[in-house]
mmCIF file of C-alpha atoms in Angstrom:
data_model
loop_
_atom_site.group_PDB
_atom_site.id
_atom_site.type_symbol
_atom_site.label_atom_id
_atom_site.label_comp_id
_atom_site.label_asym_id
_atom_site.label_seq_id
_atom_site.Cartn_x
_atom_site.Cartn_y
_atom_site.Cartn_z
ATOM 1 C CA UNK A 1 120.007 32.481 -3.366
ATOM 2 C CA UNK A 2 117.482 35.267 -2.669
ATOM 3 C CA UNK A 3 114.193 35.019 -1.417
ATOM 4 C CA UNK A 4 111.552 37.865 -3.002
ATOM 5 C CA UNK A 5 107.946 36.620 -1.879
ATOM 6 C CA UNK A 6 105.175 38.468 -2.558
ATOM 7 C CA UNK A 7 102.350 37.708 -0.030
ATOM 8 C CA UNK A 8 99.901 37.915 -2.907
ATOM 9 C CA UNK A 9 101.436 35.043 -4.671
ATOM 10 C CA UNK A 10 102.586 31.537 -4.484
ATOM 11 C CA UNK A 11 105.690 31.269 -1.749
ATOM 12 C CA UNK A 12 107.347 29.047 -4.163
ATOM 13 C CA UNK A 13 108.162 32.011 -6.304
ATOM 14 C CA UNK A 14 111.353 32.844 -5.005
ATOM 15 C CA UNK A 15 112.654 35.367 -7.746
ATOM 16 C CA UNK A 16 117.185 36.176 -7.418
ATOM 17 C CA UNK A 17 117.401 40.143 -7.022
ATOM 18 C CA UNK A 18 120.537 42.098 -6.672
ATOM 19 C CA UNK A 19 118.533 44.300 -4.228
ATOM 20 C CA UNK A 20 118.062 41.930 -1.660
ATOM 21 C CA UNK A 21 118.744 43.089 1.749
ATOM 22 C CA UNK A 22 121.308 40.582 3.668
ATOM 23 C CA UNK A 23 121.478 39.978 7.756
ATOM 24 C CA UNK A 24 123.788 42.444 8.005
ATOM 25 C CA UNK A 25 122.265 45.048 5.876
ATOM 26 C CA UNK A 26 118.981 44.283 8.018
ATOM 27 C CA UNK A 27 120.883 45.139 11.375
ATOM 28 C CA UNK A 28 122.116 48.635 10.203
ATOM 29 C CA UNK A 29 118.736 49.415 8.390
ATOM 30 C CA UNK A 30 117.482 48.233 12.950
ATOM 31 C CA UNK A 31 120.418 49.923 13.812
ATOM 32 C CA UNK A 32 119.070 53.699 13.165
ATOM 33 C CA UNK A 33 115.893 52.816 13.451
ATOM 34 C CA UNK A 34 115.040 50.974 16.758
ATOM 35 C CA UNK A 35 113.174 52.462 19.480
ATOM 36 C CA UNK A 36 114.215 50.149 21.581
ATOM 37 C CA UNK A 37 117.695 51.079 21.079
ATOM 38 C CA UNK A 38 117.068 55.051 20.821
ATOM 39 C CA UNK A 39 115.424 54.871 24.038
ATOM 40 C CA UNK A 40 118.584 52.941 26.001
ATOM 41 C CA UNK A 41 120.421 55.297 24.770
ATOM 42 C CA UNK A 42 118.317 58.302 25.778
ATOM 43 C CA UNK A 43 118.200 56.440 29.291
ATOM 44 C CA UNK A 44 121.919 56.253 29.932
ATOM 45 C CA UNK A 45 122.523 59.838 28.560
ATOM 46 C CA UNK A 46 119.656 61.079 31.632
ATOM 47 C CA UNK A 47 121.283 58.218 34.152
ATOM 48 C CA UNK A 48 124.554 59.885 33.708
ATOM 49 C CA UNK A 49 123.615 63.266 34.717
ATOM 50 C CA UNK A 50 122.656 61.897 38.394
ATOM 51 C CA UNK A 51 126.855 61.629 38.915
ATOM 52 C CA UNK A 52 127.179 65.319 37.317
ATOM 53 C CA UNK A 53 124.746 66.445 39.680
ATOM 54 C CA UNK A 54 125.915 64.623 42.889
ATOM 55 C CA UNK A 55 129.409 66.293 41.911
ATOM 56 C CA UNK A 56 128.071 69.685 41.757
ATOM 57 C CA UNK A 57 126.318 69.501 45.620
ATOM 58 C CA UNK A 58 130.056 69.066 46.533
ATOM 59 C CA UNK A 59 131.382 72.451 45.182
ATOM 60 C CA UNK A 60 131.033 75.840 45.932
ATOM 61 C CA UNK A 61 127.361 77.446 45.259
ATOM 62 C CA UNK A 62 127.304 81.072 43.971
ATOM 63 C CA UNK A 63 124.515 82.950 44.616
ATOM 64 C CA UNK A 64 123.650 86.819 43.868
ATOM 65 C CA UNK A 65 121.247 89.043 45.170
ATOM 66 C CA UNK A 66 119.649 92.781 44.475
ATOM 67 C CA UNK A 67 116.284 94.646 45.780
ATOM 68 C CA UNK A 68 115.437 97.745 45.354
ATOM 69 C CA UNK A 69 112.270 99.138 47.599
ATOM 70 C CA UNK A 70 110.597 102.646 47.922
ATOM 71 C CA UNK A 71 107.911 102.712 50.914
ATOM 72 C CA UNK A 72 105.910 106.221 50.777
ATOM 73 C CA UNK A 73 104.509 106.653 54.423
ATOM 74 C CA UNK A 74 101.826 109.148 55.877
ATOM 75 C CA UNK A 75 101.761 110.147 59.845
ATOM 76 C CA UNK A 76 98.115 111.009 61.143
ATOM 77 C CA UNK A 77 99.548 114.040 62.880
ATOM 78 C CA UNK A 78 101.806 115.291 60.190
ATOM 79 C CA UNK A 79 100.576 116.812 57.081
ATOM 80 C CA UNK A 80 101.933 115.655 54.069
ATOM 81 C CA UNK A 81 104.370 111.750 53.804
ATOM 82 C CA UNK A 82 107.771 111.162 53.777
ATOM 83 C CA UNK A 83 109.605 108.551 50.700
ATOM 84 C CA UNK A 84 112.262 106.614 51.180
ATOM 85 C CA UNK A 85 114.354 104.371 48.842
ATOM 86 C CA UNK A 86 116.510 101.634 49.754
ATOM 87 C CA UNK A 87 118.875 99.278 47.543
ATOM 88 C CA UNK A 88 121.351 96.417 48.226
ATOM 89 C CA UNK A 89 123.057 93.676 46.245
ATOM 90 C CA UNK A 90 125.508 91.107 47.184
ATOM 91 C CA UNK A 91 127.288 87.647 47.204
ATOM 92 C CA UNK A 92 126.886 84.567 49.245
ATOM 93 C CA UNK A 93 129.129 81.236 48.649
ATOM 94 C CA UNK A 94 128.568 78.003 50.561
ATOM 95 C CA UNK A 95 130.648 75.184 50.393
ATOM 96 C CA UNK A 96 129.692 71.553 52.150
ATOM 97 C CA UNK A 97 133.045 70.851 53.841
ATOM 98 C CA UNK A 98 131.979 67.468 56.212
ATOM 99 C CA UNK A 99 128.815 65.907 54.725
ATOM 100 C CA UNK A 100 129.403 61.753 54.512
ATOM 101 C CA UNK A 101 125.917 61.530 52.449
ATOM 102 C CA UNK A 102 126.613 63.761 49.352
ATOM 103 C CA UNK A 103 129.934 61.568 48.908
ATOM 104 C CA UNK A 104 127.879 58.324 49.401
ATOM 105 C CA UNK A 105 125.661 59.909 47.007
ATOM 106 C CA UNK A 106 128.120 60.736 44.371
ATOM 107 C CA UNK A 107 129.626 56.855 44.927
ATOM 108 C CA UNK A 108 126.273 55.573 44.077
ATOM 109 C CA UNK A 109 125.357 57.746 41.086
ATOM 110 C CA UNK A 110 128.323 56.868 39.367
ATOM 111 C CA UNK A 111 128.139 53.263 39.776
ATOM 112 C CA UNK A 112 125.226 53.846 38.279
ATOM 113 C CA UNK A 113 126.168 55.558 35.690
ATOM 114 C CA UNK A 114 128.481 52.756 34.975
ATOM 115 C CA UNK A 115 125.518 50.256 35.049
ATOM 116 C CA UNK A 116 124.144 52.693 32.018
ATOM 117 C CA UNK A 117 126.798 51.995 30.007
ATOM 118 C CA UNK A 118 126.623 48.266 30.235
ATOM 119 C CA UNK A 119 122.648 48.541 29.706
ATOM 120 C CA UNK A 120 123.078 50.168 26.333
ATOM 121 C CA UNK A 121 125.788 47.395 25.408
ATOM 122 C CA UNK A 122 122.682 44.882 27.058
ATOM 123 C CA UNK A 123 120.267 46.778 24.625
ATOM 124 C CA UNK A 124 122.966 46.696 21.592
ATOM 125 C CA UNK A 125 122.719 42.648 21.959
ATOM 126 C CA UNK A 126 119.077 42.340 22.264
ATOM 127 C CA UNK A 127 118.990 44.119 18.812
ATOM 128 C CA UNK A 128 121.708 41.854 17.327
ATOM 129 C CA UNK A 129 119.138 38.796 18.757
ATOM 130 C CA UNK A 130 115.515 39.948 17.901
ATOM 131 C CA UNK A 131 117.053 41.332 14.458
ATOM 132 C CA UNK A 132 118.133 38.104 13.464
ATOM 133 C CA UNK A 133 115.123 36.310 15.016
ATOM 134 C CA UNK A 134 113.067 38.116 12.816
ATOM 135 C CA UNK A 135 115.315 38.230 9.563
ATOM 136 C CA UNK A 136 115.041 33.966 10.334
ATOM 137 C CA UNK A 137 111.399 34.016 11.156
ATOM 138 C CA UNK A 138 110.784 35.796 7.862
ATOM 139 C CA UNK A 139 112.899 33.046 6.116
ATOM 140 C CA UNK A 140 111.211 30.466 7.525
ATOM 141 C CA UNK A 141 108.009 31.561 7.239
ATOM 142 C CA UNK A 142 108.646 32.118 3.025
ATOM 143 C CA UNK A 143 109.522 27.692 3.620
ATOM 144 C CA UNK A 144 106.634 26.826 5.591
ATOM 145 C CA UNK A 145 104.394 29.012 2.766
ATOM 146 C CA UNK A 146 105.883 27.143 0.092
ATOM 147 C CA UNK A 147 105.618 23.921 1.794
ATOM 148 C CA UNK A 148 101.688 24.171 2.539
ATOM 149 C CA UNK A 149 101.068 25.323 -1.121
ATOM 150 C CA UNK A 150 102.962 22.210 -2.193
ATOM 151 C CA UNK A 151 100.981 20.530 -0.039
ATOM 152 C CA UNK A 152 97.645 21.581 -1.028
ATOM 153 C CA UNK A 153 98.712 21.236 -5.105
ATOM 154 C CA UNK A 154 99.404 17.431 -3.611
ATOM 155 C CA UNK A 155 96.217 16.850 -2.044
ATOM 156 C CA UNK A 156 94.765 18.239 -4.652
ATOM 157 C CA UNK A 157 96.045 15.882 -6.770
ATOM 158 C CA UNK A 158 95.210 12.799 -4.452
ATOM 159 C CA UNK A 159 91.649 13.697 -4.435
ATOM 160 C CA UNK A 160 91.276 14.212 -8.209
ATOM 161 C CA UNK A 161 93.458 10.623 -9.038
ATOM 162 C CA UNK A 162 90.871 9.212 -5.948
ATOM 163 C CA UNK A 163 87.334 10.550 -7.571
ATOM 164 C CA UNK A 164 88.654 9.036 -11.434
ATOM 165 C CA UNK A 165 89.344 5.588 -9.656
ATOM 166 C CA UNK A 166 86.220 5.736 -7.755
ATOM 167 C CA UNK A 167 84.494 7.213 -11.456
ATOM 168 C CA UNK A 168 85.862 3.713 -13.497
ATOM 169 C CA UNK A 169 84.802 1.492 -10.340
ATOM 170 C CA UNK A 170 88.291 1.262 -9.125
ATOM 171 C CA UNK A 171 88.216 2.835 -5.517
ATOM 172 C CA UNK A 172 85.534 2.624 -2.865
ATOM 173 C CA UNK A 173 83.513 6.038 -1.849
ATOM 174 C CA UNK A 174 85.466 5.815 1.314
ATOM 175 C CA UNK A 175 89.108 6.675 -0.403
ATOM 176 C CA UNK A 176 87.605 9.765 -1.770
ATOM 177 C CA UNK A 177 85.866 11.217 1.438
ATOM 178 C CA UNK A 178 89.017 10.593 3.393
ATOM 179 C CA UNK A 179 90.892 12.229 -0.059
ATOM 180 C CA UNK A 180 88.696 15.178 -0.001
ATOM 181 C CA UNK A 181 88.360 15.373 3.569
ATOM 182 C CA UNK A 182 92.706 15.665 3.441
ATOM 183 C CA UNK A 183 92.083 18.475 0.371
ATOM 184 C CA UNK A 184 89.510 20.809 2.667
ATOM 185 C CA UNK A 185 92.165 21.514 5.285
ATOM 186 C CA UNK A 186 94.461 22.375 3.111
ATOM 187 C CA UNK A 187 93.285 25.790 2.209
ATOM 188 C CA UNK A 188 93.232 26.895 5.965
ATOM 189 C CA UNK A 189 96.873 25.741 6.298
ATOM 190 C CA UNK A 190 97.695 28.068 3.208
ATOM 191 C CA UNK A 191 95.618 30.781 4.795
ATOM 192 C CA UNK A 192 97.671 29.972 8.365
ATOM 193 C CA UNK A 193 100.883 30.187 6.788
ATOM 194 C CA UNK A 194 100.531 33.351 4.808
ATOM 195 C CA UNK A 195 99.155 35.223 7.802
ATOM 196 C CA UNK A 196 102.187 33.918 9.674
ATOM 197 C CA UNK A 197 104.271 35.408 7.172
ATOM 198 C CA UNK A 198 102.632 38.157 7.097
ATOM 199 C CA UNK A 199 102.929 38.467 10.565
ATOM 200 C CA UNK A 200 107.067 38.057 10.804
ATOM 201 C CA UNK A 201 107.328 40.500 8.072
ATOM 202 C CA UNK A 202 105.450 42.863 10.394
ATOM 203 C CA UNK A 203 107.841 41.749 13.267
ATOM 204 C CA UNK A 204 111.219 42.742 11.392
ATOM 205 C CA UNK A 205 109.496 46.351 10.405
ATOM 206 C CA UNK A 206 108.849 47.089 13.616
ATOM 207 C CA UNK A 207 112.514 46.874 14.496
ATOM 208 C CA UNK A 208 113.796 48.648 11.114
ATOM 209 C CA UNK A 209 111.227 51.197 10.653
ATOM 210 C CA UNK A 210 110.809 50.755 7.424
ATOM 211 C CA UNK A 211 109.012 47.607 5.268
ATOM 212 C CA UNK A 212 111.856 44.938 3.937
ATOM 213 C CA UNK A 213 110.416 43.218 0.751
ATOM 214 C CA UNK A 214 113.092 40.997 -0.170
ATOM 215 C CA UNK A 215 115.547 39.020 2.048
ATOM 216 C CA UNK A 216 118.803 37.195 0.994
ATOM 217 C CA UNK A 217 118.549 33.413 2.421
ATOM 218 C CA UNK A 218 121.599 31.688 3.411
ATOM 219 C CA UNK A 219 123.551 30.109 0.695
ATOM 220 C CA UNK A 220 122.558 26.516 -0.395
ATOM 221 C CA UNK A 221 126.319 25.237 1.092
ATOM 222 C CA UNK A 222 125.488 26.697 4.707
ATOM 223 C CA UNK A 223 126.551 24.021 7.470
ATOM 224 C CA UNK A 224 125.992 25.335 10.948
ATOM 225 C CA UNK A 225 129.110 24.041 13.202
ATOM 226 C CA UNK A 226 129.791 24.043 16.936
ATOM 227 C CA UNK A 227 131.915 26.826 18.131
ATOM 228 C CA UNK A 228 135.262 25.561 18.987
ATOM 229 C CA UNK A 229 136.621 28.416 21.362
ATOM 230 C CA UNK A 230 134.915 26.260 24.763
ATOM 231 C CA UNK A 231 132.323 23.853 25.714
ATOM 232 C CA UNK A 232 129.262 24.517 27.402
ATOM 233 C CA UNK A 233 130.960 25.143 30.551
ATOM 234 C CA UNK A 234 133.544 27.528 29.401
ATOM 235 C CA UNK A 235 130.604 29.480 27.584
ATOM 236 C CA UNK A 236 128.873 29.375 30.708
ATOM 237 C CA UNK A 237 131.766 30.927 32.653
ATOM 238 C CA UNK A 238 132.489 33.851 29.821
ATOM 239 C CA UNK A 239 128.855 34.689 29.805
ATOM 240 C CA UNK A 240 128.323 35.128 33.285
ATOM 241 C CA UNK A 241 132.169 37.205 33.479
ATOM 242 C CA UNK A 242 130.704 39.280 30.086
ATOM 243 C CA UNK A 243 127.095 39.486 30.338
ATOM 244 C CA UNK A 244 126.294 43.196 30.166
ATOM 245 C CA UNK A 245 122.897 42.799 31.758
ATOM 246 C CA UNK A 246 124.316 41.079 34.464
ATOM 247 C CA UNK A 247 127.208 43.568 34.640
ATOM 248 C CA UNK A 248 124.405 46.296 35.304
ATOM 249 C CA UNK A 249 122.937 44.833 38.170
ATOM 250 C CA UNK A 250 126.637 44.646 39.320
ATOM 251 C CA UNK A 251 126.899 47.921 39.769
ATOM 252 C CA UNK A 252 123.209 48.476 40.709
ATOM 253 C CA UNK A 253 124.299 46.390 43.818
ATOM 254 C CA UNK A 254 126.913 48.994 44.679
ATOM 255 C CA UNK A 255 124.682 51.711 43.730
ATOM 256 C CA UNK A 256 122.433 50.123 46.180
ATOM 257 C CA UNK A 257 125.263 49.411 48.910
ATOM 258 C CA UNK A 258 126.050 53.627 48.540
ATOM 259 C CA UNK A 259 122.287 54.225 49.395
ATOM 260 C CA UNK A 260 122.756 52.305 52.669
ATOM 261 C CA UNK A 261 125.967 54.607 53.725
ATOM 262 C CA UNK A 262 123.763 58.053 52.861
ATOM 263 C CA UNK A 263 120.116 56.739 54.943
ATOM 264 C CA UNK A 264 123.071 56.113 57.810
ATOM 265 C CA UNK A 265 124.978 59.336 57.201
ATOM 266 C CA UNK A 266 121.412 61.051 58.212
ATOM 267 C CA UNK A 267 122.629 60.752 61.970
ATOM 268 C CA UNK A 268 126.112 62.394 61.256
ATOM 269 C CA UNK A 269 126.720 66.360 61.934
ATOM 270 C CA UNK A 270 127.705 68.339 58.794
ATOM 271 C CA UNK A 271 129.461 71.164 58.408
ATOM 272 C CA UNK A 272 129.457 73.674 56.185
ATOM 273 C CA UNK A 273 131.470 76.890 55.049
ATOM 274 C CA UNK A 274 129.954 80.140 53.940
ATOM 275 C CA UNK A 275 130.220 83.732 53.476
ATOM 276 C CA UNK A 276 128.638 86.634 51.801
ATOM 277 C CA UNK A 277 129.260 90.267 50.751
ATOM 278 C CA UNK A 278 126.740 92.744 50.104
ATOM 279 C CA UNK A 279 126.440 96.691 49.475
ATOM 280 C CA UNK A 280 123.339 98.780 50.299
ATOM 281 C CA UNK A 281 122.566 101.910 50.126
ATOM 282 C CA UNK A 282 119.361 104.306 51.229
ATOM 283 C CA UNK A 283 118.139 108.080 50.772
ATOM 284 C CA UNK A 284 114.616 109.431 51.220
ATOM 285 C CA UNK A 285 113.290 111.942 53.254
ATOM 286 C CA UNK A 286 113.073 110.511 57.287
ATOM 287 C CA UNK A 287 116.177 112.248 58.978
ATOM 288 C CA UNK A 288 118.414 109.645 59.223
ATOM 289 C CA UNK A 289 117.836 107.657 55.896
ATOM 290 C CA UNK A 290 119.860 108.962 54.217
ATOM 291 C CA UNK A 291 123.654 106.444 54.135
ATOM 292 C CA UNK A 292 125.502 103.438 52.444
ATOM 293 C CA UNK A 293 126.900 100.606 54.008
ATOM 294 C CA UNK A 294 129.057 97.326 52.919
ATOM 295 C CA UNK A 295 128.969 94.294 54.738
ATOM 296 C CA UNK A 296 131.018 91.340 54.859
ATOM 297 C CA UNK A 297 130.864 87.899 56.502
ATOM 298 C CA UNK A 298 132.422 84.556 57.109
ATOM 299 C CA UNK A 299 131.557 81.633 59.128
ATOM 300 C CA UNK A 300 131.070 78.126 59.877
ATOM 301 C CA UNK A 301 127.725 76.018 60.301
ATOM 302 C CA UNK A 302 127.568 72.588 62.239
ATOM 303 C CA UNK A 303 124.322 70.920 61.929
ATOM 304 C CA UNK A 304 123.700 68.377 64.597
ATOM 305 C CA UNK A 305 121.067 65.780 64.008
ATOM 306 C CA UNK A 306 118.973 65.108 67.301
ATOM 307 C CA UNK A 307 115.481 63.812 66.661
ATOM 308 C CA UNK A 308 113.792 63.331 63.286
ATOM 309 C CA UNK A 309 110.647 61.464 64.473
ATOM 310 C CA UNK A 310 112.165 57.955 63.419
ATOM 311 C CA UNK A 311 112.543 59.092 60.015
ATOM 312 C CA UNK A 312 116.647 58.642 59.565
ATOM 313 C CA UNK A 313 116.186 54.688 60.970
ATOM 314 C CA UNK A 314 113.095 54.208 58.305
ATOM 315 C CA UNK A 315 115.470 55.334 55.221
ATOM 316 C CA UNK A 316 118.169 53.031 56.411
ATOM 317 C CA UNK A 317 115.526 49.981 57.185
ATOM 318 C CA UNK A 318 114.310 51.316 53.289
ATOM 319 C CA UNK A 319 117.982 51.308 51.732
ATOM 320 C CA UNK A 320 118.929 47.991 53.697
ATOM 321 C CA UNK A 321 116.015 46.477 52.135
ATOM 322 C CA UNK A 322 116.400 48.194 48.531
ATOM 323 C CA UNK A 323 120.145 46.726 48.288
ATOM 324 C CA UNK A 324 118.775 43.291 49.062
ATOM 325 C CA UNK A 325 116.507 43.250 46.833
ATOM 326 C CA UNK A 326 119.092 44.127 44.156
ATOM 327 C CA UNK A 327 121.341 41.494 45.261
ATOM 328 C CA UNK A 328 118.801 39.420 44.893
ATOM 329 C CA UNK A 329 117.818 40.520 41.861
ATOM 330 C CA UNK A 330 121.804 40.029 40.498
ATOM 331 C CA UNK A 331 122.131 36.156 42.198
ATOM 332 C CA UNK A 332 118.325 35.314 39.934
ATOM 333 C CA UNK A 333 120.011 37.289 36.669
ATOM 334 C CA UNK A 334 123.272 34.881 37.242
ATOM 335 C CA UNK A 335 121.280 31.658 37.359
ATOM 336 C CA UNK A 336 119.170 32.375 34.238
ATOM 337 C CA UNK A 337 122.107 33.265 32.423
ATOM 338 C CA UNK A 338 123.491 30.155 33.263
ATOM 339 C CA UNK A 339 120.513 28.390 32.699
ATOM 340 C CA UNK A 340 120.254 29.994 28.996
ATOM 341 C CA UNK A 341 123.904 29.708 27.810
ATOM 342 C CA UNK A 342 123.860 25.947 28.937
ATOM 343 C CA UNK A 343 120.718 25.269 27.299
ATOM 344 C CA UNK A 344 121.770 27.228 24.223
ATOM 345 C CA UNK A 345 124.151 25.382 23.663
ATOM 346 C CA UNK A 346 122.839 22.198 23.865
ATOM 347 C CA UNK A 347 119.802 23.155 21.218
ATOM 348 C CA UNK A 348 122.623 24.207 19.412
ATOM 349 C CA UNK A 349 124.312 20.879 19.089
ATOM 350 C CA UNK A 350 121.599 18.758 19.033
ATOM 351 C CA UNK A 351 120.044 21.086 16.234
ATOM 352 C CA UNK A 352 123.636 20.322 14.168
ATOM 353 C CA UNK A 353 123.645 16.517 15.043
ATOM 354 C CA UNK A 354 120.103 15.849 13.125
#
């Protein structure tokens, strides 16, 4: 059966078209058109150049350098100035060989690039859920439409058969106040109803982008039935094991854990490996300008931290109290789902046992 209802007329015509858009033509129509969805995935395409980046402070940098100056100077007891020109270019590599906070850093960029991935699958079954919310609203709202303008054509009728039985002296004045007084709130439940349909239609554009016009309801022999893979407990346990959301903050906790072991690694030496090359070269007019050189060197840095003002101790007090909040935040995600899945499935049997 397919539902066409045009807002602008009576719900009750429901009018069969071949064109009518199905659930699962509605979730590919959301599919390239969420924002929602474009915008999780623009998120973990960003998140997952934080572990690209963190990789790249532990390899070699490559820098290269050229000047070239002229200076033009003029001696009070000289007549006349003297020009010279100098030029140099060259090559300087570093390499980080004993830093403990750019690895921490790397660990906890690509947990959290892991926790990206499971937030677009999060963001893939929120779309699955508010698309078929508002395919369902939509359907339901076409019923409750057709039900008040039944209702009204009803009441309508009562107070008509009410004022002829009060007109042949059959039916006290009281039946047909209480009659009409039944009719006059019909209208506004009409109005109510439309304007909630109105509204869902609304709902389900703003997740496909585009207007829908006609929806396919399910067919007349739909049952609903309980899944038979586990009971409410064994849901319970693959939802919190699967949950994607809940996966996330998984990994957010380790992200989180990482950022403790880079605030500590703030009172650790480093040490670092670098060298450089460079060629110069001068000529002007001072005696003596006048020469080329090349230059080469090699060496080792070791940075010792001594005294930062208190600084290294905040961002560890900071990260300590960053990763418990996300554990925190991962223990309150666990009991809702929990929470939901049970209660889920309990609407979900008592809504097949009526």
């Amino acid at each position: 059966l397919v539902l066409a209802p045009a807002l602008a007329l009576p719900a009750s015509a429901l009018v069969a078209s071949a064109n009518a858009t199905d659930l699962m033509q509605t979730y590919e129509l959301a599919r390239t058109g969420d924002p929602q969805l474009a915008a999780a995935e623009s998120g973990r395409l960003a998140q997952k150049e934080g572990a690209v980046q963190a990789r790249a402070a532990l390899l070699p940098q490559v820098n290269g350098t050229a000047s070239l100056s002229r200076s033009r100077n003029e001696l009070d007891a000289v007549p006349g100035s003297t020009t010279n020109t100098s030029r140099s270019y060259g090559v300087s590599v570093t390499l980080s060989g004993l830093d403990f906070s750019r690895y921490s850093t790397l660990r906890g960029q690509r947990a959290l690039s892991q926790a990206a991935d499971y937030d677009l699958e999060a963001a893939n079954d929120s779309l699955i859920t508010r698309t078929s919310a508002g395919y369902f609203n939509v359907l339901v709202g076409i019923e409750t439409l057709a039900a008040a303008e039944a209702q009204q054509t009803a009441l309508q009728k009562q107070f008509d058969y009410a004022q002829k039985r009060l007109d042949v002296g059959l039916a006290p004045i009281t039946d047909v106040h209480e009659a009409r007084a039944q009719y006059d709130s019909a209208p506004a439940c009409v109005i109510t109803s439309r304007n909630s349909l109105k509204d869902a239609y609304e709902a389900l554009t703003e997740i496909t982008g585009q207007p829908i016009n006609n929806l396919k309801a399910l067919p007349d022999d739909f049952r609903p039935v309980l899944p038979t893979d586990y009971d409410a407990e064994g849901w319970v346990n693959t939802a919190v094991s699967t949950n994607p959301s809940l996966k996330s903050l998984e990994y957010q906790v380790q992200s989180a854990e990482a950022g403790v072991s880079t605030a500590r690694a703030g009172h650790l030496p480093t040490l670092s490996l670098g060298g450089s090359w460079g060629k110069d070269a001068a000529w002007g007019d001072t005696t003596g300008a006048n020469g080329n050189g090349t230059g080469t060197t090699i060496g080792l840095t070791l940075s010792v931290p001594i005294f930062s003002g208190g600084a290294t101790q905040s961002r560890v007090r900071e990260a300590l109290a960053n990763r418990d909040a996300a554990q925190d935040g991962y223990e309150q995600q666990k009991r809702a789902i929990v929470r939901n899945t049970r209660n889920a499935y309990q609407t979900l049997e008592a809504g097949i046992s009526e």
